[in-house]
């Protein structure tokens, strides 16, 4: 079953604009990760945020985590056409639970 | 440094047949996980192998089985294929002591007709 739910399901913006995607999850987590997938191929790991962190940055990416609301957001600043992809959040509960539980993803289209 | 590799890239099978998919983990990684991704959905966890044993399994029937070899490579076997098994099968590897980040391969696209 899906743990995370991304919002919106699809997002279309112009190059140079910022893109914000949200993720909500249901159970307590050890960490939350964001992945990118181009054209239905393999997933690329973007960033990991642990449950005791509130915000993390990596290049043009900014991730926030609110464990009280069981939600996270991914902000991509100054978007480029090459950022066009599907973005997934994935959670891991920790302990002896090794699996990643993914949401359904947000399809981001950046128009040149 | 080679990343995660999977073979074959594409596969077409008929209902009732059996299929074997292969995965070689990233160099230095000892743990392999398999995921199934249906069209328009997020990946679903099938199982994870560590030290040549299945240590966690998702909600998949026994028709799905796997194996991990001493060199850490892995196979995913699916018996009695159903149309609903058509999906992208993703392999992910990680290093046990740094298990949080998983590196995914390009996937195998399986079509069952």
Tab-separated table of C-alpha atoms in Angstrom:
chain	number	residue	atom	x	y	z
A	1	UNK	CA	0.000	0.000	0.000
A	2	UNK	CA	1.084	3.563	-0.629
A	3	UNK	CA	2.203	5.479	2.434
A	4	UNK	CA	2.919	8.843	0.906
A	5	UNK	CA	0.588	10.945	-1.164
A	6	UNK	CA	2.118	13.658	-3.308
A	7	UNK	CA	0.287	16.818	-4.150
A	8	UNK	CA	-0.285	17.998	-6.793
A	9	UNK	CA	-0.433	14.995	-9.108
A	10	UNK	CA	0.796	17.168	-11.964
A	11	UNK	CA	2.450	20.573	-12.117
A	12	UNK	CA	3.323	22.656	-15.177
A	13	UNK	CA	5.528	25.746	-14.860
A	14	UNK	CA	7.796	27.962	-16.941
A	15	UNK	CA	11.565	27.760	-16.858
A	16	UNK	CA	12.969	29.954	-14.096
A	17	UNK	CA	9.953	29.587	-11.839
A	18	UNK	CA	9.965	27.704	-8.555
A	19	UNK	CA	8.198	24.369	-8.181
A	20	UNK	CA	6.765	23.133	-4.902
A	21	UNK	CA	5.564	19.589	-4.318
A	22	UNK	CA	4.021	18.259	-1.151
A	23	UNK	CA	3.953	14.826	0.407
A	24	UNK	CA	1.818	13.494	3.225
A	25	UNK	CA	2.317	10.180	4.990
A	26	UNK	CA	0.424	8.122	7.513
A	27	UNK	CA	2.706	6.450	10.030
A	28	UNK	CA	5.739	7.508	12.051
A	29	UNK	CA	8.983	7.553	10.114
A	30	UNK	CA	12.728	7.388	10.607
A	31	UNK	CA	13.459	9.383	7.476
A	32	UNK	CA	11.841	10.697	4.306
A	33	UNK	CA	13.498	10.758	0.916
A	34	UNK	CA	12.756	12.394	-2.411
A	35	UNK	CA	13.499	10.701	-5.721
A	36	UNK	CA	13.270	11.809	-9.356
A	37	UNK	CA	12.295	9.558	-12.238
A	38	UNK	CA	12.715	10.451	-15.888
A	39	UNK	CA	10.442	8.861	-18.479
A	40	UNK	CA	9.610	5.746	-16.462
A	41	UNK	CA	13.192	4.699	-15.945
A	42	UNK	CA	15.255	4.303	-12.777
A	43	UNK	CA	14.883	6.545	-9.765
A	44	UNK	CA	17.556	9.046	-8.792
A	45	UNK	CA	17.969	9.854	-5.116
A	46	UNK	CA	17.698	13.597	-4.494
A	47	UNK	CA	17.728	14.214	-0.784
A	48	UNK	CA	17.098	12.523	2.568
A	49	UNK	CA	15.755	14.243	5.654
A	50	UNK	CA	15.693	12.513	9.014
A	51	UNK	CA	12.779	12.688	11.408
A	52	UNK	CA	14.675	14.989	13.790
A	53	UNK	CA	15.436	17.504	11.029
A	54	UNK	CA	13.096	20.249	9.874
A	55	UNK	CA	14.785	21.569	6.752
A	56	UNK	CA	17.525	20.518	4.403
A	57	UNK	CA	19.111	22.071	1.327
A	58	UNK	CA	20.975	20.598	-1.614
A	59	UNK	CA	21.805	22.912	-4.494
A	60	UNK	CA	18.500	24.191	-5.891
A	61	UNK	CA	16.517	21.795	-3.699
A	62	UNK	CA	14.962	22.620	-0.363
A	63	UNK	CA	13.095	20.021	1.649
A	64	UNK	CA	11.061	20.606	4.772
A	65	UNK	CA	9.616	18.054	7.146
A	66	UNK	CA	6.801	18.546	9.654
A	67	UNK	CA	6.424	15.349	11.650
A	68	UNK	CA	3.493	16.739	13.640
A	69	UNK	CA	1.540	17.110	10.395
A	70	UNK	CA	3.146	14.070	8.786
A	71	UNK	CA	4.054	16.110	5.741
A	72	UNK	CA	7.026	17.199	3.674
A	73	UNK	CA	7.600	19.606	0.834
A	74	UNK	CA	10.156	19.738	-1.951
A	75	UNK	CA	11.000	23.108	-3.457
A	76	UNK	CA	12.978	23.327	-6.680
A	77	UNK	CA	14.157	26.874	-7.306
A	78	UNK	CA	14.916	28.438	-10.681
A	79	UNK	CA	13.596	25.384	-12.508
A	80	UNK	CA	15.052	24.202	-15.820
A	81	UNK	CA	13.594	22.167	-18.649
A	82	UNK	CA	15.864	19.323	-17.529
A	83	UNK	CA	13.946	19.199	-14.223
A	84	UNK	CA	10.958	17.760	-16.113
A	85	UNK	CA	10.344	14.396	-14.432
A	86	UNK	CA	8.200	12.583	-11.900
A	87	UNK	CA	9.072	13.237	-8.277
A	88	UNK	CA	8.353	10.743	-5.506
A	89	UNK	CA	8.585	10.920	-1.768
A	90	UNK	CA	9.475	7.737	0.058
A	91	UNK	CA	9.430	6.987	3.743
A	92	UNK	CA	11.256	4.499	5.890
A	93	UNK	CA	10.008	3.578	9.328
A	94	UNK	CA	13.381	2.431	10.653
A	95	UNK	CA	14.319	-0.416	12.948
A	96	UNK	CA	13.821	-3.764	11.271
A	97	UNK	CA	11.587	-2.208	8.606
A	98	UNK	CA	13.940	-1.827	5.669
A	99	UNK	CA	11.543	-1.046	2.877
A	100	UNK	CA	10.903	2.317	1.287
A	101	UNK	CA	7.217	3.177	0.921
A	102	UNK	CA	6.543	5.462	-2.032
A	103	UNK	CA	3.747	7.807	-2.932
A	104	UNK	CA	2.205	8.032	-6.383
A	105	UNK	CA	4.392	10.937	-7.430
A	106	UNK	CA	4.079	14.405	-8.911
A	107	UNK	CA	4.659	14.858	-12.631
A	108	UNK	CA	6.534	18.127	-13.106
A	109	UNK	CA	6.709	19.714	-16.535
A	110	UNK	CA	9.011	22.689	-16.990
A	111	UNK	CA	8.302	24.542	-20.212
A	112	UNK	CA	11.214	26.326	-21.910
B	1	UNK	CA	32.380	3.041	-10.651
B	2	UNK	CA	29.475	1.110	-12.133
B	3	UNK	CA	26.088	1.817	-10.706
B	4	UNK	CA	23.261	-0.651	-10.355
B	5	UNK	CA	22.729	-2.643	-13.519
B	6	UNK	CA	19.702	-4.688	-14.527
B	7	UNK	CA	19.016	-7.119	-17.326
B	8	UNK	CA	17.215	-7.426	-19.577
B	9	UNK	CA	15.955	-3.923	-20.366
B	10	UNK	CA	12.681	-5.120	-21.861
B	11	UNK	CA	10.906	-8.429	-21.810
B	12	UNK	CA	7.684	-9.741	-23.321
B	13	UNK	CA	6.157	-12.902	-21.886
B	14	UNK	CA	2.878	-14.790	-22.218
B	15	UNK	CA	0.471	-15.452	-19.382
B	16	UNK	CA	1.436	-18.536	-17.401
B	17	UNK	CA	5.115	-18.325	-18.270
B	18	UNK	CA	7.964	-17.778	-15.862
B	19	UNK	CA	10.495	-14.945	-15.921
B	20	UNK	CA	13.859	-14.226	-14.295
B	21	UNK	CA	15.192	-10.702	-13.910
B	22	UNK	CA	18.763	-9.942	-12.867
B	23	UNK	CA	20.430	-7.202	-10.879
B	24	UNK	CA	24.030	-6.332	-10.095
B	25	UNK	CA	24.403	-3.927	-7.181
B	26	UNK	CA	26.574	-0.859	-7.071
B	27	UNK	CA	30.176	-1.638	-6.162
B	28	UNK	CA	30.572	-1.970	-2.395
B	29	UNK	CA	26.867	-2.574	-1.765
B	30	UNK	CA	25.710	-5.750	-0.058
B	31	UNK	CA	21.936	-5.336	0.107
B	32	UNK	CA	19.482	-5.621	-2.771
B	33	UNK	CA	15.814	-4.670	-2.825
B	34	UNK	CA	13.261	-5.237	-5.566
B	35	UNK	CA	10.314	-2.989	-6.386
B	36	UNK	CA	7.426	-3.245	-8.821
B	37	UNK	CA	6.157	-0.065	-10.445
B	38	UNK	CA	2.886	-0.194	-12.343
B	39	UNK	CA	2.156	2.525	-14.873
B	40	UNK	CA	1.277	5.811	-13.181
B	41	UNK	CA	2.040	4.485	-9.700
B	42	UNK	CA	4.892	4.687	-7.255
B	43	UNK	CA	7.190	1.691	-6.727
B	44	UNK	CA	5.913	-1.072	-4.449
B	45	UNK	CA	8.366	-3.033	-2.295
B	46	UNK	CA	8.606	-6.723	-3.200
B	47	UNK	CA	11.446	-7.950	-0.971
B	48	UNK	CA	14.971	-7.289	0.236
B	49	UNK	CA	17.977	-9.598	0.327
B	50	UNK	CA	20.909	-9.365	2.677
B	51	UNK	CA	23.559	-12.009	3.331
B	52	UNK	CA	21.895	-14.209	0.711
B	53	UNK	CA	18.645	-14.341	2.644
B	54	UNK	CA	15.278	-12.645	2.214
B	55	UNK	CA	14.958	-10.505	5.289
B	56	UNK	CA	11.823	-8.554	4.523
B	57	UNK	CA	8.952	-9.112	2.135
B	58	UNK	CA	6.196	-6.857	0.904
B	59	UNK	CA	2.635	-7.787	0.095
B	60	UNK	CA	3.337	-9.988	-2.926
B	61	UNK	CA	2.267	-13.606	-3.534
B	62	UNK	CA	4.624	-16.567	-3.406
B	63	UNK	CA	4.791	-16.498	-7.203
B	64	UNK	CA	7.430	-13.840	-6.622
B	65	UNK	CA	10.697	-15.275	-5.362
B	66	UNK	CA	14.285	-14.204	-5.360
B	67	UNK	CA	17.832	-15.093	-4.704
B	68	UNK	CA	21.022	-13.331	-3.753
B	69	UNK	CA	24.388	-14.733	-4.736
B	70	UNK	CA	27.700	-14.575	-2.847
B	71	UNK	CA	28.813	-11.689	-5.063
B	72	UNK	CA	25.675	-9.798	-3.879
B	73	UNK	CA	23.966	-9.893	-7.271
B	74	UNK	CA	20.336	-10.893	-7.221
B	75	UNK	CA	17.574	-12.462	-9.261
B	76	UNK	CA	13.846	-11.924	-9.168
B	77	UNK	CA	11.713	-14.827	-10.388
B	78	UNK	CA	8.025	-14.600	-11.168
B	79	UNK	CA	6.064	-17.788	-11.903
B	80	UNK	CA	2.673	-18.238	-13.550
B	81	UNK	CA	2.678	-14.731	-14.987
B	82	UNK	CA	-0.528	-12.733	-14.958
B	83	UNK	CA	-1.442	-9.756	-17.095
B	84	UNK	CA	-1.292	-7.659	-13.922
B	85	UNK	CA	2.397	-8.466	-13.526
B	86	UNK	CA	3.151	-6.106	-16.418
B	87	UNK	CA	5.231	-3.354	-14.844
B	88	UNK	CA	8.656	-1.803	-14.472
B	89	UNK	CA	10.751	-3.878	-12.066
B	90	UNK	CA	13.344	-1.874	-10.217
B	91	UNK	CA	16.331	-3.126	-8.313
B	92	UNK	CA	17.920	-0.989	-5.617
B	93	UNK	CA	21.136	-1.585	-3.748
B	94	UNK	CA	22.531	-0.182	-0.542
B	95	UNK	CA	25.298	-0.734	1.945
B	96	UNK	CA	24.031	-2.264	5.173
B	97	UNK	CA	25.872	0.146	7.444
B	98	UNK	CA	24.564	3.135	5.459
B	99	UNK	CA	21.247	1.631	4.596
B	100	UNK	CA	19.139	4.728	4.333
B	101	UNK	CA	20.042	5.708	0.795
B	102	UNK	CA	19.157	3.250	-1.929
B	103	UNK	CA	20.572	3.421	-5.439
B	104	UNK	CA	18.206	2.304	-8.170
B	105	UNK	CA	18.944	0.603	-11.458
B	106	UNK	CA	17.286	1.572	-14.756
B	107	UNK	CA	14.681	-1.141	-14.403
B	108	UNK	CA	13.328	-3.994	-16.510
B	109	UNK	CA	10.094	-3.339	-18.369
B	110	UNK	CA	8.029	-6.568	-18.304
B	111	UNK	CA	5.021	-6.904	-20.574
B	112	UNK	CA	2.744	-9.911	-20.133
B	113	UNK	CA	0.396	-10.660	-23.042
